Amino acid sequence: SQKIEQNSEALNIQEGKTATLTCNYTNYSPAYLQWYRQDPGRGPVFLLLIRENEKEKRKERLKVTFDTTLKQSLFHITASQPADSATYLCALDLSYGQNFVFGPGTRLSVLP
Amino acid sequence: EAQVTQNPRYLITVTGKKLTVTCSQNMNHEYMSWYRQDPGLGLRQIYYSMNVEVTDKGDVPEGYKVSRKEKRNFPLILESPSPNQTSLYFCASSPNFARISTDTQYFGPGTRLTVL
């Protein structure tokens, strides 16, 4: 069956450390993978997109990797800050912008 | 300000009473989509629209209808709501469905619906 999972429901880390979130999927062949941030009571906000032929993408303190063999994406936040505390969602783009599948999210808490 | 708006933000209704959740965007986007978000299940796509008068089913379309008569509006219609449609609903838009993979989806603030 098709499935998309994120490593854990909640992750606590100390300020200044690197947070690493995992997105795993089975029986999908996405062309793209996206990461979003969602704050309580708000809609998701797009962070990064990575294509199937890209291994890594960076944006400021954010880094995303995409391994289509392992069917896994890793999302890193370096030098994490309490303001990074939020739920992070991964999303698979299954048909070039028409059909999306989202993971359940990981709630990240960065402790001061 | 560029934004996606949804109304109402909160709604409590009873089983079988037809309701409409409106979605509007002011960015002249071609692509619009509706999602529902449930604990542990993530966001699931209900319907999407690639342009005016063009709509298609997502993963969970049963019990919902949509229409796209104008570019800016994409209402979600529940003809006969049931308790299993209690959820948090999000509307999203993007400039062009062909570009969406390289462009971002902009999400509305959400509508929390409770069906008793």
mmCIF file of C-alpha atoms in Angstrom, chain A:
data_model
loop_
_atom_site.group_PDB
_atom_site.id
_atom_site.type_symbol
_atom_site.label_atom_id
_atom_site.label_comp_id
_atom_site.label_asym_id
_atom_site.label_seq_id
_atom_site.Cartn_x
_atom_site.Cartn_y
_atom_site.Cartn_z
ATOM 1 C CA SER A 1 0.000 0.000 0.000
ATOM 2 C CA GLN A 2 1.049 3.600 -0.455
ATOM 3 C CA LYS A 3 2.307 5.365 2.600
ATOM 4 C CA ILE A 4 4.119 8.547 3.597
ATOM 5 C CA GLU A 5 5.578 8.831 7.073
ATOM 6 C CA GLN A 6 7.517 11.378 9.066
ATOM 7 C CA ASN A 7 9.982 10.081 11.603
ATOM 8 C CA SER A 8 8.257 11.120 14.747
ATOM 9 C CA GLU A 9 5.240 13.010 15.858
ATOM 10 C CA ALA A 10 7.313 15.293 18.067
ATOM 11 C CA LEU A 11 10.971 16.222 18.319
ATOM 12 C CA ASN A 12 12.621 18.292 21.061
ATOM 13 C CA ILE A 13 16.073 19.769 20.600
ATOM 14 C CA GLN A 14 18.248 22.336 22.322
ATOM 15 C CA GLU A 15 18.703 25.787 20.832
ATOM 16 C CA GLY A 16 21.761 25.993 18.597
ATOM 17 C CA LYS A 17 21.698 22.320 17.636
ATOM 18 C CA THR A 18 20.786 20.915 14.231
ATOM 19 C CA ALA A 19 17.291 19.503 13.895
ATOM 20 C CA THR A 20 16.888 16.622 11.462
ATOM 21 C CA LEU A 21 13.438 15.575 10.314
ATOM 22 C CA THR A 22 12.765 12.523 8.175
ATOM 23 C CA CYS A 23 10.169 11.840 5.515
ATOM 24 C CA ASN A 24 9.826 8.292 4.193
ATOM 25 C CA TYR A 25 7.453 7.023 1.563
ATOM 26 C CA THR A 26 6.540 3.712 -0.047
ATOM 27 C CA ASN A 27 4.960 2.873 -3.388
ATOM 28 C CA TYR A 28 5.048 6.435 -4.667
ATOM 29 C CA SER A 29 7.215 7.869 -7.424
ATOM 30 C CA PRO A 30 7.177 11.614 -6.836
ATOM 31 C CA ALA A 31 8.702 14.028 -9.268
ATOM 32 C CA TYR A 32 9.163 16.607 -6.555
ATOM 33 C CA LEU A 33 9.170 16.768 -2.816
ATOM 34 C CA GLN A 34 8.252 19.866 -0.819
ATOM 35 C CA TRP A 35 8.627 20.887 2.809
ATOM 36 C CA TYR A 36 6.210 23.192 4.602
ATOM 37 C CA ARG A 37 6.054 24.812 8.001
ATOM 38 C CA GLN A 38 2.760 25.043 9.872
ATOM 39 C CA ASP A 39 2.164 27.074 13.006
ATOM 40 C CA PRO A 40 -0.819 26.372 15.288
ATOM 41 C CA GLY A 41 -4.047 27.678 13.822
ATOM 42 C CA ARG A 42 -2.393 28.702 10.557
ATOM 43 C CA GLY A 43 -2.118 27.332 7.059
ATOM 44 C CA PRO A 44 1.101 25.646 5.886
ATOM 45 C CA VAL A 45 3.847 27.866 4.511
ATOM 46 C CA PHE A 46 6.125 26.611 1.746
ATOM 47 C CA LEU A 47 9.816 26.312 2.626
ATOM 48 C CA LEU A 48 11.718 24.285 0.061
ATOM 49 C CA LEU A 49 11.242 22.110 -2.991
ATOM 50 C CA ILE A 50 13.611 19.450 -4.290
ATOM 51 C CA ARG A 51 13.389 17.603 -7.591
ATOM 52 C CA GLU A 52 13.891 13.871 -8.053
ATOM 53 C CA ASN A 53 17.186 14.441 -9.851
ATOM 54 C CA GLU A 54 18.555 16.716 -7.131
ATOM 55 C CA LYS A 55 20.402 15.337 -4.149
ATOM 56 C CA GLU A 56 20.446 18.409 -1.971
ATOM 57 C CA LYS A 57 18.951 21.885 -1.740
ATOM 58 C CA ARG A 58 19.821 24.678 0.673
ATOM 59 C CA LYS A 59 18.166 27.885 1.764
ATOM 60 C CA GLU A 60 19.765 29.888 4.535
ATOM 61 C CA ARG A 61 19.752 27.582 7.610
ATOM 62 C CA LEU A 62 17.639 24.951 5.886
ATOM 63 C CA LYS A 63 18.896 21.939 3.957
ATOM 64 C CA VAL A 64 16.902 19.220 2.249
ATOM 65 C CA THR A 65 18.184 15.959 0.805
ATOM 66 C CA PHE A 66 16.265 13.565 -1.410
ATOM 67 C CA ASP A 67 17.218 9.936 -1.946
ATOM 68 C CA THR A 68 14.867 8.291 -4.444
ATOM 69 C CA THR A 69 16.524 4.911 -3.918
ATOM 70 C CA LEU A 70 15.873 4.952 -0.190
ATOM 71 C CA LYS A 71 12.590 6.809 -0.795
ATOM 72 C CA GLN A 72 13.551 9.279 1.863
ATOM 73 C CA SER A 73 14.010 12.996 2.372
ATOM 74 C CA LEU A 74 15.867 14.589 5.252
ATOM 75 C CA PHE A 75 15.152 18.142 6.364
ATOM 76 C CA HIS A 76 17.794 19.903 8.450
ATOM 77 C CA ILE A 77 17.598 23.150 10.378
ATOM 78 C CA THR A 78 21.033 24.259 11.508
ATOM 79 C CA ALA A 79 21.660 26.588 14.475
ATOM 80 C CA SER A 80 18.059 26.069 15.510
ATOM 81 C CA GLN A 81 16.184 28.789 17.368
ATOM 82 C CA PRO A 82 13.030 28.751 19.500
ATOM 83 C CA ALA A 83 11.313 30.604 16.630
ATOM 84 C CA ASP A 84 11.805 27.450 14.530
ATOM 85 C CA SER A 85 9.342 25.619 16.772
ATOM 86 C CA ALA A 86 6.458 24.519 14.554
ATOM 87 C CA THR A 87 5.069 21.487 12.749
ATOM 88 C CA TYR A 88 6.929 20.572 9.573
ATOM 89 C CA LEU A 89 5.181 18.765 6.743
ATOM 90 C CA CYS A 90 6.652 16.967 3.782
ATOM 91 C CA ALA A 91 4.614 16.674 0.606
ATOM 92 C CA LEU A 92 5.039 14.525 -2.488
ATOM 93 C CA ASP A 93 4.149 16.016 -5.857
ATOM 94 C CA LEU A 94 2.843 13.000 -7.742
ATOM 95 C CA SER A 95 1.797 14.524 -11.047
ATOM 96 C CA TYR A 96 3.686 17.728 -11.734
ATOM 97 C CA GLY A 97 1.525 20.046 -9.769
ATOM 98 C CA GLN A 98 -1.852 18.351 -9.839
ATOM 99 C CA ASN A 99 -1.874 15.817 -7.066
ATOM 100 C CA PHE A 100 -0.164 16.130 -3.688
ATOM 101 C CA VAL A 101 0.245 13.744 -0.786
ATOM 102 C CA PHE A 102 1.242 15.183 2.576
ATOM 103 C CA GLY A 103 2.891 13.478 5.506
ATOM 104 C CA PRO A 104 1.337 13.709 8.980
ATOM 105 C CA GLY A 105 3.946 16.205 10.164
ATOM 106 C CA THR A 106 6.594 16.416 12.865
ATOM 107 C CA ARG A 107 6.122 18.903 15.692
ATOM 108 C CA LEU A 108 9.499 20.448 16.441
ATOM 109 C CA SER A 109 10.184 22.194 19.738
ATOM 110 C CA VAL A 110 13.443 24.105 20.109
ATOM 111 C CA LEU A 111 14.196 24.613 23.768
ATOM 112 C CA PRO A 112 16.092 27.730 24.917
#
